[in-house]
Amino acid sequence: MVRYGHFDDRTREYVIDRPDTPLPWINYLGSEAYFGLISNTAGGYSFYRDARLRRLTRYRYNNAPLDLGGRYLYLRDDANGDYWSPSWQPTQRELDDYECRHGLSYTRIASARGGIRAETLYFVPLGETLEVWRTRVTNERDTTAELSLFSSVEFCLWDAQDDATNFQRNFSTGQVEVDDGVIYHKTEYRERRDHFAYFACSEPLAGFDTQREAFLGAYRGWDRPAAVEQGSATDSVAAGWSPIGSHHVRLSLAPGETREVIFVLGYAENPRDDKFDPPHSQTINKSRVRPTIARWLDSATVTEGFTALTTHWDRLLGGLQVSTPDADTDRMVNVWNAYQCMVTFNLSRSASQFESGIGRGMGFRDSNQDLLGFVHIIPERARERILDIAATQMATGGAYHQYQPLTKRGNNDIGDGFNDDPLWLILGVSAYLKETGEATILDEPVPFDNAPGSEVSLYEHLVRSLSYTLDRLGPHGLPLIGRADWNDCLNLNCFSETPGEPFQTTENVTGGQAESVFIAGQFVLAAKELASVAELRGLDEKAAEYRAAAEKMTGTIVEHGWDGEWFRRAYDFHGNPIGSGENDEGQIFVEPQGMCVLAGVGLDDGLAARALDSVGDRLGTPHGVVLQQPAYSRYHVELGEISTYPPGYKENAGIFCHTNPWIMIAETILGRGDRAFDYYRRINPSAREAISDVHRCEPYVYAQMIAGKDAPTHGEAKNSWLTGTAAWNFVAITQWILGLRPELDGLRVDPVLPAAWNGFVATRVYRGATYEITVRKPIGVSGRVTRLLVDGAQIDGTVIPPAPAGATVRVEAVVER
Ligand code: BGC
């Protein structure tokens, strides 16, 4: 049992009490336009809007030691020359004590060495494009301390991809300016004249450095900068090479004295028509940023800004708070899982310890699912996001699998043909409607592929999504899989006559006959949702048509998608079943079991229960449910990328955490609360905190994957933070296990709890009204709500009709023996 910290539930912080965590344990700063990643040792980087194109500071991914590049401070005892990093990295000099508190959009790192304490708070104020580092240095000795404090950042030359590769140019383009103690980084300003960074300090400077080699010294690293070692900055002004920003401040502290030093790192953009500069001037418009800098170097502004940030989070999270018998559930639902959902909203899949910030854009499928986790927190932004995503859809109903947020163009090398993509739009929109009841969104004009003049209603986009599947049915009447479905790596149309041909070629998809049982299940779910939406619009005939299509597909699944004890996964290019007892490997996959039961397939005839029992027997592990079994022991060209992974990792039988909540939800649909909750706890990061040495990723957020039972590192997590796992787990626990589920006609209260619980209480803001909910249940009983009282009056069923905005509604749900 190894922990590296603990949860402070009162302050909503994770407190890391030793710096050498198994991996950098990170947090995110910023929630609007300016963002940063920050690790528990102050590693990370910052960017404005786009992690690739507007990166302020440099970061070295996949480096040794890990996590180099950060918001580093150095303290030096000028009496004896001893120096250290108060965040431990990069000097790694021993600290007498150390604590990192990751909170909601801020991080605080505190430590002490030799009687000198330093505490730094890092955050991005709301409404600003800058970050504040507020450092407080305290002399705990009984004699005066003469200290030097050095700040440091290494500037990235904006385009992170170019910065990491194009040295023949970049070693000559770097430019800075130092004016009135403020370091301005203005590389690229010459030709583009529109953006620069600034790095300022609240104290008078003893010196500064802006050229990396001058600060570090030749052949030295960030662990022992020459300027720090010598106790004086060199006042270097970078011309080319590697611009950095470093301030040198001298502090003379009486015994017990605390001094506050504030640093501000910011991004500024001059409008193109800014009359300040003559064309191609090298003079940046500092007058625009000086007032901002002055304001944020002021202690009172920082205190206010930080309070505003805390209030902001109180408001965001206040809409759903629960108190259950399980502390791990409470802290994930109330704080961390919701927070992670917001981070996926902001960052999509762009920048983490596992995503370099230069690769992927927005995923059509990913973003629609992320929405499920934050629509109740920021419905207006969810609305914008839906319209944004839908506008990238094609007239065929197909979608770019990924698109760049700025250009809205698809990433060509990834291409289309992920045949599950369009259906996620229906599920995303329906989640929005259920949460908000705001149906006017369906009439919003939305173009296809962002082409002006091609606008149709959002509702019509949903109709196209559904017909996209129906227009592409395969030999068994199941949906064609295309390049892949949810499982990006199951590439069944990649059969190649030529051994050794790469498996990812679009030609192979055209005419490919491989079919997906997963999409079939997803279609049934989406068709039923669309039917309800159609009814909302008075289109009863259409609704009946969609329900009939769902019914027909259900029949097809039962006929061709059932393997005897579980749902099959797919049919390959040749029509052979995948995920079937007939296969030697990959006999059972988790995805169709979850999705088919979610869609209601097999509920009446017992197939659902059998499928879920098979999941428990064959795919369950103490660390979660693996994706398939048996793992592929060798590469199969006809299956594609899935079998390129070694057994137990990623899609080849890893615990792909995204799929686990589908099983949790499916179990609640069958009323099996103990099983649902058991699966929930297996992957709940907080519940895994005690095995942090095995899990290795942050215990406060979900990771995409935990190594499966076939892997030598079974139980080890990877790819934390930016994953659809966040949204789906949030949905599973809040909507299905706790059962607080928005529907088109109101808020359903239909918990399916573990027998050991005696109930729970919750506050849920829904369509502007506040529901104070108490669920009571005798311990030892599993079962559904038998009585539902709304403001004291019993109602039929489990859906509470929406109360007027502003109202407070008391709800009592009782499960009787
Ligand atoms: C992708 C998802 C995909 C999943 C399974 C993730 O990396 O973001 O879109 O569904 O992998 O292949």
mmCIF file of C-alpha atoms in Angstrom, residues 632-780:
data_model
loop_
_atom_site.group_PDB
_atom_site.id
_atom_site.type_symbol
_atom_site.label_atom_id
_atom_site.label_comp_id
_atom_site.label_asym_id
_atom_site.label_seq_id
_atom_site.Cartn_x
_atom_site.Cartn_y
_atom_site.Cartn_z
ATOM 1 C CA TYR A 632 -4.211 -11.475 -29.442
ATOM 2 C CA SER A 633 -0.896 -13.196 -29.056
ATOM 3 C CA ARG A 634 0.314 -12.221 -32.502
ATOM 4 C CA TYR A 635 -0.286 -9.629 -35.191
ATOM 5 C CA HIS A 636 -3.269 -10.271 -37.472
ATOM 6 C CA VAL A 637 -3.203 -8.111 -40.550
ATOM 7 C CA GLU A 638 -6.914 -8.742 -41.086
ATOM 8 C CA LEU A 639 -7.782 -7.195 -37.710
ATOM 9 C CA GLY A 640 -5.613 -4.144 -38.023
ATOM 10 C CA GLU A 641 -4.119 -2.031 -35.302
ATOM 11 C CA ILE A 642 -5.721 -3.866 -32.393
ATOM 12 C CA SER A 643 -3.299 -6.748 -32.637
ATOM 13 C CA THR A 644 -0.250 -4.501 -32.953
ATOM 14 C CA TYR A 645 -0.439 -3.905 -29.211
ATOM 15 C CA PRO A 646 1.212 -6.394 -26.907
ATOM 16 C CA PRO A 647 -1.331 -8.424 -24.901
ATOM 17 C CA GLY A 648 -2.918 -6.475 -22.067
ATOM 18 C CA TYR A 649 -2.291 -3.008 -23.442
ATOM 19 C CA LYS A 650 -4.696 -0.566 -25.034
ATOM 20 C CA GLU A 651 -7.272 -2.165 -27.297
ATOM 21 C CA ASN A 652 -5.576 -5.565 -27.142
ATOM 22 C CA ALA A 653 -7.174 -6.628 -23.853
ATOM 23 C CA GLY A 654 -6.225 -3.599 -21.804
ATOM 24 C CA ILE A 655 -8.738 -2.292 -19.284
ATOM 25 C CA PHE A 656 -10.027 0.415 -21.570
ATOM 26 C CA CYS A 657 -11.759 2.383 -18.851
ATOM 27 C CA HIS A 658 -14.109 4.146 -21.257
ATOM 28 C CA THR A 659 -16.023 0.884 -21.762
ATOM 29 C CA ASN A 660 -16.387 -0.029 -18.090
ATOM 30 C CA PRO A 661 -19.187 2.429 -17.344
ATOM 31 C CA TRP A 662 -21.221 0.911 -20.187
ATOM 32 C CA ILE A 663 -21.150 -2.314 -18.201
ATOM 33 C CA MET A 664 -22.007 -0.464 -14.974
ATOM 34 C CA ILE A 665 -24.997 1.127 -16.680
ATOM 35 C CA ALA A 666 -26.048 -2.171 -18.225
ATOM 36 C CA GLU A 667 -25.949 -3.775 -14.777
ATOM 37 C CA THR A 668 -28.217 -1.055 -13.368
ATOM 38 C CA ILE A 669 -30.613 -1.598 -16.247
ATOM 39 C CA LEU A 670 -30.873 -5.179 -15.023
ATOM 40 C CA GLY A 671 -31.279 -3.841 -11.487
ATOM 41 C CA ARG A 672 -28.003 -5.369 -10.312
ATOM 42 C CA GLY A 673 -26.745 -2.557 -8.098
ATOM 43 C CA ASP A 674 -24.056 -4.526 -6.297
ATOM 44 C CA ARG A 675 -22.374 -5.498 -9.520
ATOM 45 C CA ALA A 676 -22.666 -2.031 -11.009
ATOM 46 C CA PHE A 677 -21.110 -0.435 -7.972
ATOM 47 C CA ASP A 678 -18.414 -3.074 -7.729
ATOM 48 C CA TYR A 679 -17.327 -2.284 -11.297
ATOM 49 C CA TYR A 680 -17.493 1.401 -10.474
ATOM 50 C CA ARG A 681 -15.140 1.046 -7.532
ATOM 51 C CA ARG A 682 -12.630 -1.090 -9.381
ATOM 52 C CA ILE A 683 -11.613 1.799 -11.596
ATOM 53 C CA ASN A 684 -12.551 4.749 -9.361
ATOM 54 C CA PRO A 685 -9.174 6.535 -9.087
ATOM 55 C CA SER A 686 -9.782 7.598 -5.489
ATOM 56 C CA ALA A 687 -10.614 4.013 -4.514
ATOM 57 C CA ARG A 688 -7.299 2.998 -6.095
ATOM 58 C CA GLU A 689 -5.291 5.617 -4.219
ATOM 59 C CA ALA A 690 -3.943 3.060 -1.764
ATOM 60 C CA ILE A 691 -2.253 1.214 -4.623
ATOM 61 C CA SER A 692 -0.683 4.309 -6.151
ATOM 62 C CA ASP A 693 2.580 2.432 -6.633
ATOM 63 C CA VAL A 694 0.735 -0.011 -8.927
ATOM 64 C CA HIS A 695 -1.670 2.457 -10.540
ATOM 65 C CA ARG A 696 1.048 5.118 -10.950
ATOM 66 C CA CYS A 697 -1.123 7.811 -12.569
ATOM 67 C CA GLU A 698 -2.883 10.526 -10.574
ATOM 68 C CA PRO A 699 -5.380 9.142 -8.036
ATOM 69 C CA TYR A 700 -7.741 12.049 -8.625
ATOM 70 C CA VAL A 701 -8.579 11.573 -12.305
ATOM 71 C CA TYR A 702 -9.449 8.705 -14.581
ATOM 72 C CA ALA A 703 -6.925 7.287 -16.965
ATOM 73 C CA GLN A 704 -7.907 5.986 -20.382
ATOM 74 C CA MET A 705 -6.301 2.629 -19.775
ATOM 75 C CA ILE A 706 -5.184 0.312 -17.027
ATOM 76 C CA ALA A 707 -2.978 -2.578 -18.102
ATOM 77 C CA GLY A 708 -4.995 -5.779 -18.404
ATOM 78 C CA LYS A 709 -4.364 -9.177 -16.916
ATOM 79 C CA ASP A 710 -2.210 -10.306 -19.824
ATOM 80 C CA ALA A 711 0.250 -7.474 -19.286
ATOM 81 C CA PRO A 712 3.295 -7.773 -17.064
ATOM 82 C CA THR A 713 2.249 -4.492 -15.418
ATOM 83 C CA HIS A 714 -1.387 -5.434 -14.709
ATOM 84 C CA GLY A 715 -3.059 -2.573 -12.863
ATOM 85 C CA GLU A 716 -0.800 0.189 -14.144
ATOM 86 C CA ALA A 717 -2.708 3.166 -15.550
ATOM 87 C CA LYS A 718 -1.744 5.267 -18.564
ATOM 88 C CA ASN A 719 -3.151 8.213 -20.477
ATOM 89 C CA SER A 720 -4.708 10.063 -17.607
ATOM 90 C CA TRP A 721 -6.928 13.137 -17.891
ATOM 91 C CA LEU A 722 -8.080 13.515 -21.506
ATOM 92 C CA THR A 723 -10.383 10.587 -22.053
ATOM 93 C CA GLY A 724 -14.058 9.851 -22.606
ATOM 94 C CA THR A 725 -13.742 7.728 -19.471
ATOM 95 C CA ALA A 726 -14.385 10.885 -17.465
ATOM 96 C CA ALA A 727 -17.770 11.619 -18.986
ATOM 97 C CA TRP A 728 -19.024 8.043 -19.058
ATOM 98 C CA ASN A 729 -18.105 7.302 -15.455
ATOM 99 C CA PHE A 730 -19.818 10.475 -14.406
ATOM 100 C CA VAL A 731 -22.934 9.373 -16.275
ATOM 101 C CA ALA A 732 -22.762 5.842 -14.842
ATOM 102 C CA ILE A 733 -22.492 6.875 -11.220
ATOM 103 C CA THR A 734 -24.744 9.938 -11.176
ATOM 104 C CA GLN A 735 -27.442 8.971 -13.661
ATOM 105 C CA TRP A 736 -27.668 5.229 -13.281
ATOM 106 C CA ILE A 737 -26.258 4.053 -9.952
ATOM 107 C CA LEU A 738 -27.457 7.107 -8.026
ATOM 108 C CA GLY A 739 -30.178 7.284 -10.664
ATOM 109 C CA LEU A 740 -30.564 11.074 -10.997
ATOM 110 C CA ARG A 741 -31.276 10.991 -14.692
ATOM 111 C CA PRO A 742 -32.494 13.842 -16.850
ATOM 112 C CA GLU A 743 -35.219 12.840 -19.287
ATOM 113 C CA LEU A 744 -37.050 14.862 -21.902
ATOM 114 C CA ASP A 745 -40.024 15.232 -19.574
ATOM 115 C CA GLY A 746 -38.268 15.776 -16.269
ATOM 116 C CA LEU A 747 -35.766 14.514 -13.760
ATOM 117 C CA ARG A 748 -35.926 10.818 -13.124
ATOM 118 C CA VAL A 749 -34.970 9.507 -9.698
ATOM 119 C CA ASP A 750 -34.329 5.814 -10.123
ATOM 120 C CA PRO A 751 -31.307 4.698 -8.123
ATOM 121 C CA VAL A 752 -29.928 1.178 -8.344
ATOM 122 C CA LEU A 753 -27.790 1.058 -5.230
ATOM 123 C CA PRO A 754 -25.542 -1.516 -3.642
ATOM 124 C CA ALA A 755 -27.378 -3.535 -0.987
ATOM 125 C CA ALA A 756 -25.024 -2.349 1.738
ATOM 126 C CA TRP A 757 -26.117 1.279 1.410
ATOM 127 C CA ASN A 758 -28.908 2.864 3.375
ATOM 128 C CA GLY A 759 -29.466 5.592 0.796
ATOM 129 C CA PHE A 760 -27.877 8.941 0.041
ATOM 130 C CA VAL A 761 -28.711 12.611 -0.250
ATOM 131 C CA ALA A 762 -28.117 14.911 -3.197
ATOM 132 C CA THR A 763 -28.619 18.440 -4.391
ATOM 133 C CA ARG A 764 -29.264 18.662 -8.100
ATOM 134 C CA VAL A 765 -29.944 21.854 -10.021
ATOM 135 C CA TYR A 766 -32.087 20.934 -12.999
ATOM 136 C CA ARG A 767 -33.523 23.436 -15.485
ATOM 137 C CA GLY A 768 -33.000 26.202 -12.957
ATOM 138 C CA ALA A 769 -34.756 24.534 -10.027
ATOM 139 C CA THR A 770 -32.951 23.008 -7.069
ATOM 140 C CA TYR A 771 -33.894 19.484 -6.072
ATOM 141 C CA GLU A 772 -33.018 18.439 -2.541
ATOM 142 C CA ILE A 773 -33.147 14.688 -2.817
ATOM 143 C CA THR A 774 -33.120 12.067 -0.094
ATOM 144 C CA VAL A 775 -33.068 8.412 -0.983
ATOM 145 C CA ARG A 776 -33.798 5.959 1.828
ATOM 146 C CA LYS A 777 -33.358 2.247 1.714
ATOM 147 C CA PRO A 778 -32.960 -0.510 4.302
ATOM 148 C CA ILE A 779 -29.446 -1.928 4.414
ATOM 149 C CA GLY A 780 -29.285 -5.322 2.779
#
